[in-house]
Tab-separated table of C-alpha atoms and ligand atoms in Angstrom:
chain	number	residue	atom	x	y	z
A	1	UNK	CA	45.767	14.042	-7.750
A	2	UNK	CA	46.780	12.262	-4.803
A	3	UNK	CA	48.154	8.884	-3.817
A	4	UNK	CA	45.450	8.532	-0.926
A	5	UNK	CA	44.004	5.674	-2.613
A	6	UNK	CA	46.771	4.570	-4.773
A	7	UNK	CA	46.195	0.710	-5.675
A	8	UNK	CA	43.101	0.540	-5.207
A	9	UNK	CA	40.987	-0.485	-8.531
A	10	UNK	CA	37.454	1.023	-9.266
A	11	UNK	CA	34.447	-1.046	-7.379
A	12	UNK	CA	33.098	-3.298	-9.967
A	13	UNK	CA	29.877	-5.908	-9.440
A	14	UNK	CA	31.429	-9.094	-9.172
A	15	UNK	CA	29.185	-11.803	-6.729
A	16	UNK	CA	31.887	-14.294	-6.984
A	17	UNK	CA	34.252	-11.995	-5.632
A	18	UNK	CA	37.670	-13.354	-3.665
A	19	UNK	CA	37.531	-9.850	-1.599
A	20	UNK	CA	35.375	-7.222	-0.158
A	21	UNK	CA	36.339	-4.776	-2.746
A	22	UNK	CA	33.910	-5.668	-5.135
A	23	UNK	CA	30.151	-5.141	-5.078
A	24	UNK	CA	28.073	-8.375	-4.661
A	25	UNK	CA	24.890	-7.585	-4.957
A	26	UNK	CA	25.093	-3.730	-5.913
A	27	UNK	CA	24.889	-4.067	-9.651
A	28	UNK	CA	24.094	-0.678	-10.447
A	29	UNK	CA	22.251	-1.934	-14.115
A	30	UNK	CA	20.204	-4.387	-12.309
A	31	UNK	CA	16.451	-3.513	-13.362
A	32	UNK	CA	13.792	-4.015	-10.325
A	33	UNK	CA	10.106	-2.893	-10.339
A	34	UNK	CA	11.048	-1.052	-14.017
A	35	UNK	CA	14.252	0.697	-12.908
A	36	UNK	CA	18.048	0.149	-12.354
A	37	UNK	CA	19.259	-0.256	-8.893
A	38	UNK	CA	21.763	2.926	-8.864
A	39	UNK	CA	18.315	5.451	-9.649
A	40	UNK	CA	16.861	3.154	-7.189
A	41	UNK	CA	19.174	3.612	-4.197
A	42	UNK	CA	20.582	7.045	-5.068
A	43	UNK	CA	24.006	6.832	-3.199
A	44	UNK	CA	25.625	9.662	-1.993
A	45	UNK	CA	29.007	9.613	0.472
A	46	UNK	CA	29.293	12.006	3.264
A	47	UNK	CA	32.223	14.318	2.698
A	48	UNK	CA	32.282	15.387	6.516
A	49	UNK	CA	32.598	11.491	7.694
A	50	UNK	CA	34.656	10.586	5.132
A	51	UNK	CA	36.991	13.351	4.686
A	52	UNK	CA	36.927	16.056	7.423
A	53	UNK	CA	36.003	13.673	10.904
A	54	UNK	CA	39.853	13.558	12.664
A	55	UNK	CA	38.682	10.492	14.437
A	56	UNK	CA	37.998	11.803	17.894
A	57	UNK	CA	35.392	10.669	19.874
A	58	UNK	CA	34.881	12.283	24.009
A	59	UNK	CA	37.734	10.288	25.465
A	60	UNK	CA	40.497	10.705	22.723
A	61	UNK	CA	41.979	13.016	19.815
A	62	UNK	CA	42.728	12.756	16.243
A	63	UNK	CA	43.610	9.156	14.824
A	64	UNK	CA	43.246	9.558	11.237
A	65	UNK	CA	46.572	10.590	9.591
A	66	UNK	CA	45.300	12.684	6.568
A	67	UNK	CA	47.583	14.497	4.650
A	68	UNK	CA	44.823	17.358	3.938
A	69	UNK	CA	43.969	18.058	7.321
A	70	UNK	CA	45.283	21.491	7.623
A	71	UNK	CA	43.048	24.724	7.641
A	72	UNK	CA	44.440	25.864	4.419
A	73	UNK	CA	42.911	25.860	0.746
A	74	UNK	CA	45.726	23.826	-0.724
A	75	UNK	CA	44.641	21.285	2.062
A	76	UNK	CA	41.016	22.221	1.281
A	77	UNK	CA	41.608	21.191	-2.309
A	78	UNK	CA	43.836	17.972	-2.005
A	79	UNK	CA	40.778	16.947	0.027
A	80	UNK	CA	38.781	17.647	-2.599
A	81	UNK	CA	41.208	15.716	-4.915
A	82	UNK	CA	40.936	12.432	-2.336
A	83	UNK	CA	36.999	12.964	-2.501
A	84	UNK	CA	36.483	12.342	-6.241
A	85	UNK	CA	39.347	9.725	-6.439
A	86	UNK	CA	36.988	7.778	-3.727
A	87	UNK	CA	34.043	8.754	-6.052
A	88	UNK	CA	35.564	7.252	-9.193
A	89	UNK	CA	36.216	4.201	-6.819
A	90	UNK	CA	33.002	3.561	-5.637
A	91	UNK	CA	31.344	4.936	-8.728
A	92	UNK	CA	28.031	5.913	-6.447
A	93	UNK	CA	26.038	9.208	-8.319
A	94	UNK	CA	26.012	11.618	-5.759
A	95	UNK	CA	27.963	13.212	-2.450
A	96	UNK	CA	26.672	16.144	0.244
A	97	UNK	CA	28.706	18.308	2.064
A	98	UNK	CA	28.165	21.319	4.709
A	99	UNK	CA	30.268	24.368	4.050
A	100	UNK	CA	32.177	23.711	6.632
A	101	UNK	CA	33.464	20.535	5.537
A	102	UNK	CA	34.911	21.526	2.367
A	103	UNK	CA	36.740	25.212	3.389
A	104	UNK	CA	38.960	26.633	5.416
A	105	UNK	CA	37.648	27.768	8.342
A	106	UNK	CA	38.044	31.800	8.055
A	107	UNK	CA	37.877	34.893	11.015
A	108	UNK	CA	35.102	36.552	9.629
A	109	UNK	CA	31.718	35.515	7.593
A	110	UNK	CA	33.246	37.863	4.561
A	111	UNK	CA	36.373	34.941	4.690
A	112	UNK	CA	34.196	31.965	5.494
A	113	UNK	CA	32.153	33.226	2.098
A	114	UNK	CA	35.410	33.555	-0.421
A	115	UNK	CA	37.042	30.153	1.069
A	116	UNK	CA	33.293	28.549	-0.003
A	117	UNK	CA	32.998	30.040	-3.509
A	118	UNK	CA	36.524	29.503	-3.972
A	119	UNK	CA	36.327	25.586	-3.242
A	120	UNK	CA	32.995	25.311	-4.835
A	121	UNK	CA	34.592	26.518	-8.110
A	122	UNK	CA	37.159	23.956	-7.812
A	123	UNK	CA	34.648	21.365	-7.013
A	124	UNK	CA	32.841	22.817	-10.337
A	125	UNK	CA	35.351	21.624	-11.911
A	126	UNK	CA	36.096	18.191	-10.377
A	127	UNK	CA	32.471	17.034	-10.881
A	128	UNK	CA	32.200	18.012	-14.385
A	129	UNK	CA	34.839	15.449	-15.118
A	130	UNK	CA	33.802	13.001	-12.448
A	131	UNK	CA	29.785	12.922	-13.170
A	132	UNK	CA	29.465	12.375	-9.450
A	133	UNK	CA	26.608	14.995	-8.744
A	134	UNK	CA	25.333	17.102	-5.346
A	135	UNK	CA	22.950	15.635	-3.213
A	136	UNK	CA	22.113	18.035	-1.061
A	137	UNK	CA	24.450	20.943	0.528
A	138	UNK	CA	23.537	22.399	3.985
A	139	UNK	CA	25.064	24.533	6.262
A	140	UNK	CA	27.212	23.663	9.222
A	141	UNK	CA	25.228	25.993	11.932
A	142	UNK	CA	26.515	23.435	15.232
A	143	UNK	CA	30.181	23.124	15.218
A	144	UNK	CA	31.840	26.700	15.789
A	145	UNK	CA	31.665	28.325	18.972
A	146	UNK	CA	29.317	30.873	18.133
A	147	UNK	CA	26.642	28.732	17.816
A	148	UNK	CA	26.958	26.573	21.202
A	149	UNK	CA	23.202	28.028	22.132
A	150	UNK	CA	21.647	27.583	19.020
A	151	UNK	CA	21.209	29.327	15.298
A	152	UNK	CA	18.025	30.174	14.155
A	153	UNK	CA	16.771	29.755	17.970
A	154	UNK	CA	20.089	31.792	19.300
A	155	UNK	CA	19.038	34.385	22.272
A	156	UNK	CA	21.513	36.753	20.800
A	157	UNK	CA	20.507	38.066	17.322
A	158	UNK	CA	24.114	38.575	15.446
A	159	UNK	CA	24.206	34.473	15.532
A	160	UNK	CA	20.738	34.287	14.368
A	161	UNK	CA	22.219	36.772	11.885
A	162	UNK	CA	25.380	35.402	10.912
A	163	UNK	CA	23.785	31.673	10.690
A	164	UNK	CA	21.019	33.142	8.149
A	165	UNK	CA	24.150	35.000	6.090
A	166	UNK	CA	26.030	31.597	6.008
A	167	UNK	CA	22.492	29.854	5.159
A	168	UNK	CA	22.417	31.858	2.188
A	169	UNK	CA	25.778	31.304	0.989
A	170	UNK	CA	25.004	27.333	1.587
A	171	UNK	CA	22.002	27.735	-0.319
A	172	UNK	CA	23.587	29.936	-3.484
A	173	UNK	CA	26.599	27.275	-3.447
A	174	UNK	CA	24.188	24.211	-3.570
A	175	UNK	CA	22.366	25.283	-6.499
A	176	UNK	CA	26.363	26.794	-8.040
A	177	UNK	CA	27.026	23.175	-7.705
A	178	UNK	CA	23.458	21.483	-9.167
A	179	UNK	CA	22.379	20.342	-5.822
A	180	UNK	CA	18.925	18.612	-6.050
A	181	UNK	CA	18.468	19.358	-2.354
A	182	UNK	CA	18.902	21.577	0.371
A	183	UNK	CA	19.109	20.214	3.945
A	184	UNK	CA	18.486	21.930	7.738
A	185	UNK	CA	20.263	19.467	10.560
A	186	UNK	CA	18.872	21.342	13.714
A	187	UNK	CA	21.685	20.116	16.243
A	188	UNK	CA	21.937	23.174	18.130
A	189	UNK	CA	18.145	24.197	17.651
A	190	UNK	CA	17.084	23.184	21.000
A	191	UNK	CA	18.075	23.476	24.881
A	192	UNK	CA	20.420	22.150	27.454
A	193	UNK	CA	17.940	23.586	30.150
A	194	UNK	CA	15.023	24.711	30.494
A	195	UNK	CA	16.036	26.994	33.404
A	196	UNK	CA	17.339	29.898	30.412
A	197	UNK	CA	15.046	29.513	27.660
A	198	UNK	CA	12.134	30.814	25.731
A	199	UNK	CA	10.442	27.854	24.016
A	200	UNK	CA	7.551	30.319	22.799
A	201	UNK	CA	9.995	32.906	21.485
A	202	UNK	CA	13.042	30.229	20.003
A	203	UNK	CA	10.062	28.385	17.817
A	204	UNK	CA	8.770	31.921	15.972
A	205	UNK	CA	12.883	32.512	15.637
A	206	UNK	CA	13.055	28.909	13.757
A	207	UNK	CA	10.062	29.374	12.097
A	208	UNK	CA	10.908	32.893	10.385
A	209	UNK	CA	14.371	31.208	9.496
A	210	UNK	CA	13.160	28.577	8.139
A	211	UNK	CA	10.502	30.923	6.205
A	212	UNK	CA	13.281	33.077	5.207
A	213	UNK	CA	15.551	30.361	3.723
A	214	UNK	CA	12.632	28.339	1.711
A	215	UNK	CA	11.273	32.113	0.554
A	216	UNK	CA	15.469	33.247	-0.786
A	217	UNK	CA	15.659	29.751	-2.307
A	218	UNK	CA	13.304	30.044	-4.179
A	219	UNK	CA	13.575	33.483	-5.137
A	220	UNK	CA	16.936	31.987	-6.667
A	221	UNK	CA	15.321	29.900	-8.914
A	222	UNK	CA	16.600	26.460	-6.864
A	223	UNK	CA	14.356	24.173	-8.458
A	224	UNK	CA	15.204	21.077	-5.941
A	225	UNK	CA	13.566	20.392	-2.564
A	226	UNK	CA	14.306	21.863	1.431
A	227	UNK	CA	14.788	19.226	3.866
A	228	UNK	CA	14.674	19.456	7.662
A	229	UNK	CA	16.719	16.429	9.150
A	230	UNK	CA	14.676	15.621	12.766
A	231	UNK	CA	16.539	14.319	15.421
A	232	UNK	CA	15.460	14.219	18.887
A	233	UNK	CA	19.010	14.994	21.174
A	234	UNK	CA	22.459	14.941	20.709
A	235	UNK	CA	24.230	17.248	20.994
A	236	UNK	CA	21.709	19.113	22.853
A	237	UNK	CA	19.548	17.702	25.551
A	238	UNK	CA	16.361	18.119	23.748
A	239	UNK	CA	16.023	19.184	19.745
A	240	UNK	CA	13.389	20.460	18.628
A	241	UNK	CA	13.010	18.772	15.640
A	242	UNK	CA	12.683	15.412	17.700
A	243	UNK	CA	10.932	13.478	14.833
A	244	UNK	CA	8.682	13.101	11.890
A	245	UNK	CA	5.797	14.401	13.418
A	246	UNK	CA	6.594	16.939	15.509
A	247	UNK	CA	8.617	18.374	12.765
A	248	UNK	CA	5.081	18.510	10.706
A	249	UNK	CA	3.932	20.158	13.187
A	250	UNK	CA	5.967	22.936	13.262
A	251	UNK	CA	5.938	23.382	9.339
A	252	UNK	CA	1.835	23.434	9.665
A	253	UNK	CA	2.423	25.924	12.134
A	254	UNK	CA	4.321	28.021	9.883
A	255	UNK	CA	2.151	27.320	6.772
A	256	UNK	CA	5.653	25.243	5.056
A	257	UNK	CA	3.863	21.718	5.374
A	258	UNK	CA	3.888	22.210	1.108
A	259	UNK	CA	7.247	23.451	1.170
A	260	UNK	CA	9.691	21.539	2.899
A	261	UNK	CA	9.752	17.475	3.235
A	262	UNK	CA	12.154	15.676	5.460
A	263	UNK	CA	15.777	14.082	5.391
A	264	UNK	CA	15.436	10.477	7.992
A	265	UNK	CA	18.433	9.581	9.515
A	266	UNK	CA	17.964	5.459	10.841
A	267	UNK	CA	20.389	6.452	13.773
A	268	UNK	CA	18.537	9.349	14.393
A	269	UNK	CA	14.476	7.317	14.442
A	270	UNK	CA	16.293	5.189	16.654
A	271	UNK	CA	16.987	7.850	19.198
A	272	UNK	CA	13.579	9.097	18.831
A	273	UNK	CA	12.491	5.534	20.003
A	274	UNK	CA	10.888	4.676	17.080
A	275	UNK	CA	12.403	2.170	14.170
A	276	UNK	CA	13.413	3.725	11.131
A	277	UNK	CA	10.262	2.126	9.071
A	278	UNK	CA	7.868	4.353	11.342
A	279	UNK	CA	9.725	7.455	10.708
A	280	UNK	CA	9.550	6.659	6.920
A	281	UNK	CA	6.297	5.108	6.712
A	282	UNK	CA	5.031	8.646	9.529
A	283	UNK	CA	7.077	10.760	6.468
A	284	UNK	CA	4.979	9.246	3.727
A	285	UNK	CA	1.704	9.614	5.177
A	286	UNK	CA	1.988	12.747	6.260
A	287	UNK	CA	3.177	13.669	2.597
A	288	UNK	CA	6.401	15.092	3.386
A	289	UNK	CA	9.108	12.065	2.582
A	290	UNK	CA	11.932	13.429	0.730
A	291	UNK	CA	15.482	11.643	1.340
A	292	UNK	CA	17.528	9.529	4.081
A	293	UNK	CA	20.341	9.595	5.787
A	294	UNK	CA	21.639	5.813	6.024
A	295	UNK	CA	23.572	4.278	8.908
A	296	UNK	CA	23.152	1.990	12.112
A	297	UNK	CA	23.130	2.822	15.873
A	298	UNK	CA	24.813	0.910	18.221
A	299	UNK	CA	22.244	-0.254	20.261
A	300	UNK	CA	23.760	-1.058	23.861
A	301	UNK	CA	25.747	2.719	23.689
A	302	UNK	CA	22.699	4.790	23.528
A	303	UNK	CA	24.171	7.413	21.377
A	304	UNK	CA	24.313	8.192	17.533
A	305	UNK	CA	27.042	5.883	16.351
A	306	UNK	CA	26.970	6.710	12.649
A	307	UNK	CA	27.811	3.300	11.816
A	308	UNK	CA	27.823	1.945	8.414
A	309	UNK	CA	24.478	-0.464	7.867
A	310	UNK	CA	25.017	-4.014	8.274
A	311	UNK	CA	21.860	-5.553	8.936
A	312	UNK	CA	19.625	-6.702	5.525
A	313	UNK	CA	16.360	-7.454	7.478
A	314	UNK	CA	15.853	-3.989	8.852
A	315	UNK	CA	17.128	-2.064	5.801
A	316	UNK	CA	14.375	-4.202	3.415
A	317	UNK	CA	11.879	-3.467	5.731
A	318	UNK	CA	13.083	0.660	5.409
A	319	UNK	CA	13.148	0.727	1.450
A	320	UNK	CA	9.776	-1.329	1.964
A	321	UNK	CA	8.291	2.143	2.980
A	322	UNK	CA	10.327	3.896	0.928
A	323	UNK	CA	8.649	1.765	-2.421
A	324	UNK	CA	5.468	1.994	-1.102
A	325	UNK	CA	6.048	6.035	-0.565
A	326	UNK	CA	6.697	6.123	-4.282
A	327	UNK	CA	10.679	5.797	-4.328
A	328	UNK	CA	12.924	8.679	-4.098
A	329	UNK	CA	12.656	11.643	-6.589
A	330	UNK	CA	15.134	14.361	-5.709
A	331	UNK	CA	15.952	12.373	-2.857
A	332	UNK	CA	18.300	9.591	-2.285
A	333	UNK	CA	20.305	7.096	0.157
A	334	UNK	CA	22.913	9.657	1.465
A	335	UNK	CA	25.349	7.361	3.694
A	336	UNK	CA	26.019	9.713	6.993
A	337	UNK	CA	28.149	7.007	8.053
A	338	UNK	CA	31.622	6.901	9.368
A	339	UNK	CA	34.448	4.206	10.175
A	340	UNK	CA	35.360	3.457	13.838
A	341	UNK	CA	38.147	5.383	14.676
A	342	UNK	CA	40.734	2.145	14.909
A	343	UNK	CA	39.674	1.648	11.142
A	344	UNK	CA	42.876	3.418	9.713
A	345	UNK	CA	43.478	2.471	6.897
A	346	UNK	CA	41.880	4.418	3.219
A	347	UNK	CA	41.007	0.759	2.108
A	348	UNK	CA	38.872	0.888	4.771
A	349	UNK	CA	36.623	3.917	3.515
A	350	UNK	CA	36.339	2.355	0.233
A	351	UNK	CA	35.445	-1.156	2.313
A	352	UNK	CA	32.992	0.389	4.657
A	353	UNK	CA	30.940	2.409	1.961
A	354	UNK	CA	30.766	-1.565	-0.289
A	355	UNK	CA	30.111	-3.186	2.476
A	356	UNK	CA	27.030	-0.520	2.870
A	357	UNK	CA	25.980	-0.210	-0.404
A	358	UNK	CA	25.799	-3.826	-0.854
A	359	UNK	CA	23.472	-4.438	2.219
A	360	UNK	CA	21.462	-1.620	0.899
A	361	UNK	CA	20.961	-3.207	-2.692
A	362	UNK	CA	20.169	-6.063	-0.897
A	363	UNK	CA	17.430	-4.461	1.204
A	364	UNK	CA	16.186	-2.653	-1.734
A	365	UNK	CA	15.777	-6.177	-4.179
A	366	UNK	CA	14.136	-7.577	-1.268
A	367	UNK	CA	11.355	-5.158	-0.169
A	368	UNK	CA	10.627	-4.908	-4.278
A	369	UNK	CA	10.121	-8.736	-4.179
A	370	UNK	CA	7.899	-7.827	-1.044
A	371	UNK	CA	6.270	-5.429	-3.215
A	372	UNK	CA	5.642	-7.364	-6.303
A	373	UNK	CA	4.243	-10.315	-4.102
A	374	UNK	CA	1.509	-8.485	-2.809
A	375	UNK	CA	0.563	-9.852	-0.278
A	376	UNK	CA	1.561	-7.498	2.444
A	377	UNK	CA	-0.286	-5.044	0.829
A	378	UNK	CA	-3.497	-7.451	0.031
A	379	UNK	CA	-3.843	-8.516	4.005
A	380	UNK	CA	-3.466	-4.527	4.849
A	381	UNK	CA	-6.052	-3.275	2.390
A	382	UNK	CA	-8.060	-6.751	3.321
A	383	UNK	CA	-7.894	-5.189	7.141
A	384	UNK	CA	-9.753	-2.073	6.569
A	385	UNK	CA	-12.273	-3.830	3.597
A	386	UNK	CA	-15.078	-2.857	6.264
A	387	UNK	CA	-14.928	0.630	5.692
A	388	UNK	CA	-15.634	1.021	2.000
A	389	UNK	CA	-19.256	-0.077	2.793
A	390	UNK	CA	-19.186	2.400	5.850
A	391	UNK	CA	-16.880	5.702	5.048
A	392	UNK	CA	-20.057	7.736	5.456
A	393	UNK	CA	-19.906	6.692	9.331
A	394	UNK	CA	-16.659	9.674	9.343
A	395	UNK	CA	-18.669	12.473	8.214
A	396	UNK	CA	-21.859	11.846	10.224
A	397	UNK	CA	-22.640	12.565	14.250
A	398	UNK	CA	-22.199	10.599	17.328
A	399	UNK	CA	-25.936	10.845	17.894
A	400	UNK	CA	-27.484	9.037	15.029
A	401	UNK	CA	-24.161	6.793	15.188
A	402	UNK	CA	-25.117	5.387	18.412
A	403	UNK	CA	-28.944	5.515	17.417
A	404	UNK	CA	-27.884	3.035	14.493
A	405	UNK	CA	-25.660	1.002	16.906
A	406	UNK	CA	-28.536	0.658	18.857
A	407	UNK	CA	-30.689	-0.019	16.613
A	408	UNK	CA	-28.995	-2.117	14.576
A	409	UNK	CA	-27.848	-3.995	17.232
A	410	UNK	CA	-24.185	-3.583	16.386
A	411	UNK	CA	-21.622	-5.466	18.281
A	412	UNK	CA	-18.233	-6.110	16.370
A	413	UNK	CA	-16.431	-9.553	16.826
A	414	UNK	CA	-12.423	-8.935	16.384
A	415	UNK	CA	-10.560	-10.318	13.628
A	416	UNK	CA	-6.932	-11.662	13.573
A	417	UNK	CA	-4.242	-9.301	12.812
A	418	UNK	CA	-2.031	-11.913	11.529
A	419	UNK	CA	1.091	-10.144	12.600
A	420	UNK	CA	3.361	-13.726	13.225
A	421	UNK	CA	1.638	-14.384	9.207
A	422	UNK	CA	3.068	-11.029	7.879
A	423	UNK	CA	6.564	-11.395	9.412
A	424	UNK	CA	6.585	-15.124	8.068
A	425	UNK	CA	6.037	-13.262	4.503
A	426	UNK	CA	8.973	-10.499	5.084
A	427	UNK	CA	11.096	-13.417	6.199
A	428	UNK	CA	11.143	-15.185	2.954
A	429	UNK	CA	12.218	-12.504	1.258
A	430	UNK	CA	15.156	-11.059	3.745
B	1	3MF	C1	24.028	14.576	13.013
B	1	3MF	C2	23.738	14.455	11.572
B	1	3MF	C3	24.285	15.531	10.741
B	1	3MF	C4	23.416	15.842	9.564
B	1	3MF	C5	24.128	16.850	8.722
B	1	3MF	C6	23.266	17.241	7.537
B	1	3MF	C7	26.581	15.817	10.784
B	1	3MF	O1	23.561	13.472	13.722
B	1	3MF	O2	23.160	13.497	11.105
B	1	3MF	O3	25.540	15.045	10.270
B	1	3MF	O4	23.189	14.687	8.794
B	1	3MF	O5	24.365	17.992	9.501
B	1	3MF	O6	22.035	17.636	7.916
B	2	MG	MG1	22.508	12.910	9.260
């Protein structure tokens, strides 16, 4: 135990709430469109944001004071201990974590892999008396030196090496720890310039890792589903797994379109220059939605804030798509957000994440109303009406097409998309 969070009660649902340590619209029991809110939303806390991030951001050092931050295992562990005392706080179902977050760092891959296995027994142990369950593990392939040009796509082999070893170990801990996910971040799969690289040669290098890591998992027996996380930059120049679709791409390319589905960050659609609906909605139709990554941008700096949500309007209109895609199933709302560094205080974690969870149960009861209405959905299936009359037009010829324009005398008169309608609809509800 620690006395991290000392005085600070478990989260309850309270709307009438004096303070902002009560949820006041999260009530986990709540029952919309046939289920509760918490298998709904799916929370999950980020252990690196919340427990390993010193604070730093390019112009300044360390301003958290954390009485675990030490490369140690004892250190390891009393993080650990703060974790689940935040967990039994907020009372959310799940957490993630990369290795990196939750050992030591060692000198060699043989001590990176006995500090993981030794904190992911002692995390066995602390979740079977929490209940708070895994998310999704994942590797950290980005931070450490070795990997400044890259892991999978690395021009020297013994990193592409040593990031599928530690890929391994990330896998066999996720499913030590009942992890109903497994998640690829790409951060360093991409290039500063294009002067020194091999774009032809670094996507066959992702593409066998990626192979390699979906065929071992398996092989395991991991039952839960492989994510790849797109973002488009930061920290390199250009990523290649800029978004939705260009990530399908590449797992068509490599025959894993039916294998691995994708983890949307919003701060990370946002940089793609596209809103976090389109990335979601892009996700579903393409049949490869599988989880999120929740936060905000800030959108004057440009870069990937990682800020907790605060705006209800755009989150509805996000759990909009993901209802429509069918909900989450081994998926869920993992919160990859982190305080501002002035925000020093513990309260303040436990603060940020209600804050959060409460704009996302309020996003999520208001796209189901959206839902339930139906009339979103009636105008868009009223839109393309036309076509069940006229689906044979996609499997016939451009020749007898424009034979039966002509003859028919076909000459369409547009219709009203109603857009200013449909946002007068969403705005009731938000
Ligand atoms: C970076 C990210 C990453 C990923 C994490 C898991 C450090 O912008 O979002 O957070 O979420 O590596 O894939
Ligand atoms: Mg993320």
């Amino acid at each position: 135990m620690t006395d991290f969070f000392a005085g600070i009660a478990p989260v309850r649902f309270d709307p009438t709430a004096p303070d902002d340590l009560s949820y006041r619209h999260y009530d986990p029991d709540r029952v919309v469109m046939g289920k509760r809110l918490e298998d709904h939303l799916r929370f999950s806390v980020a252990w690196w944001h919340s427990f390993a991030w010193p604070g730093g951001d390019p112009f300044g050092g360390q301003t958290f004071q954390r009485p675990w931050f030490d490369n140690t295992l004892d250190a390891a562990r009393m993080k650990a201990d703060a974790a689940f005392e935040m967990f039994d706080i907020l009372g959310q179902p799940f957490f993630c974590f990369h290795d990196a977050d939750i050992r030591p760092e060692g000198d060699s891959f043989a001590e990176n892999t006995s500090n993981l296995n030794a904190m992911t027994d002692y995390i066995g142990t602390k979740m079977e008396s929490s209940g708070t369950k895994l998310l999704w593990g994942t590797a950290n392939l980005f931070s450490h030196r070795r990997y400044m040009a890259g892991a999978a796509t690395n021009p020297d082999p013994d990193v592409f090496a040593f990031a599928a070893a530690t890929v391994k170990t990330c896998i066999d801990a996720t499913v030590k720890l009942g992890g109903q996910n497994y998640v690829l971040w790409g951060g360093r799969e991409g290039y500063e310039t294009l002067l020194n690289t091999d774009l032809a040669r670094e996507r066959q290098q992702a593409g066998r890792f990626l192979t390699m890591a979906v065929e071992y998992a398996r092989k395991i027996g991991f039952e839960g589903t492989i994510l790849i996380e797109p973002k488009p930059q930061e920290p390199t120049k250009h990523q290649y797994d800029y978004d939705v679709a260009t990530v399908y791409g590449f797992l068509k390319d490599f025959g894993l379109e039916n294998e691995v589905k994708v983890n949307i960050e919003q701060g990370h659609a946002i940089l793609a220059g596209h809103s976090f609906e389109h990335e979601l909605a892009m996700a579903a139709s393409l049949g490869i939605f599988g989880s999120i990554d929740m936060n905000r941008n800030d959108y004057q700096s440009g870069w990937d804030t990682d800020q907790f949500p605060t705006n209800v309007p755009e989150i509805a209109t996000a759990y909009y798509e993901v209802l429509r895609a069918g909900g989450f199933t081994t998926g869920g709302t993992n919160f990859d957000a982190k305080l501002r560094r002035q925000s020093l205080d513990p309260v303040d974690l436990i603060a940020g994440h209600v804050g959060a969870m409460d704009v996302c149960a309020r996003g999520l009861i208001a796209a189901a109303a959206m839902l339930e209405d139906g009339a979103l959905e009636a105008a868009r299936t009223a839109r393309y009406a036309g076509w069940d009359a006229k689906a044979d037009l996609l499997v016939s010829d451009l020749a007898t097409i424009a034979a039966n324009v002509e003859k028919g005398g076909i000459n369409p008169a547009p219709v009203s998309g109603r857009q200013e309608r449909l946002e007068n609809i969403v705005n009731r509800y938000v």
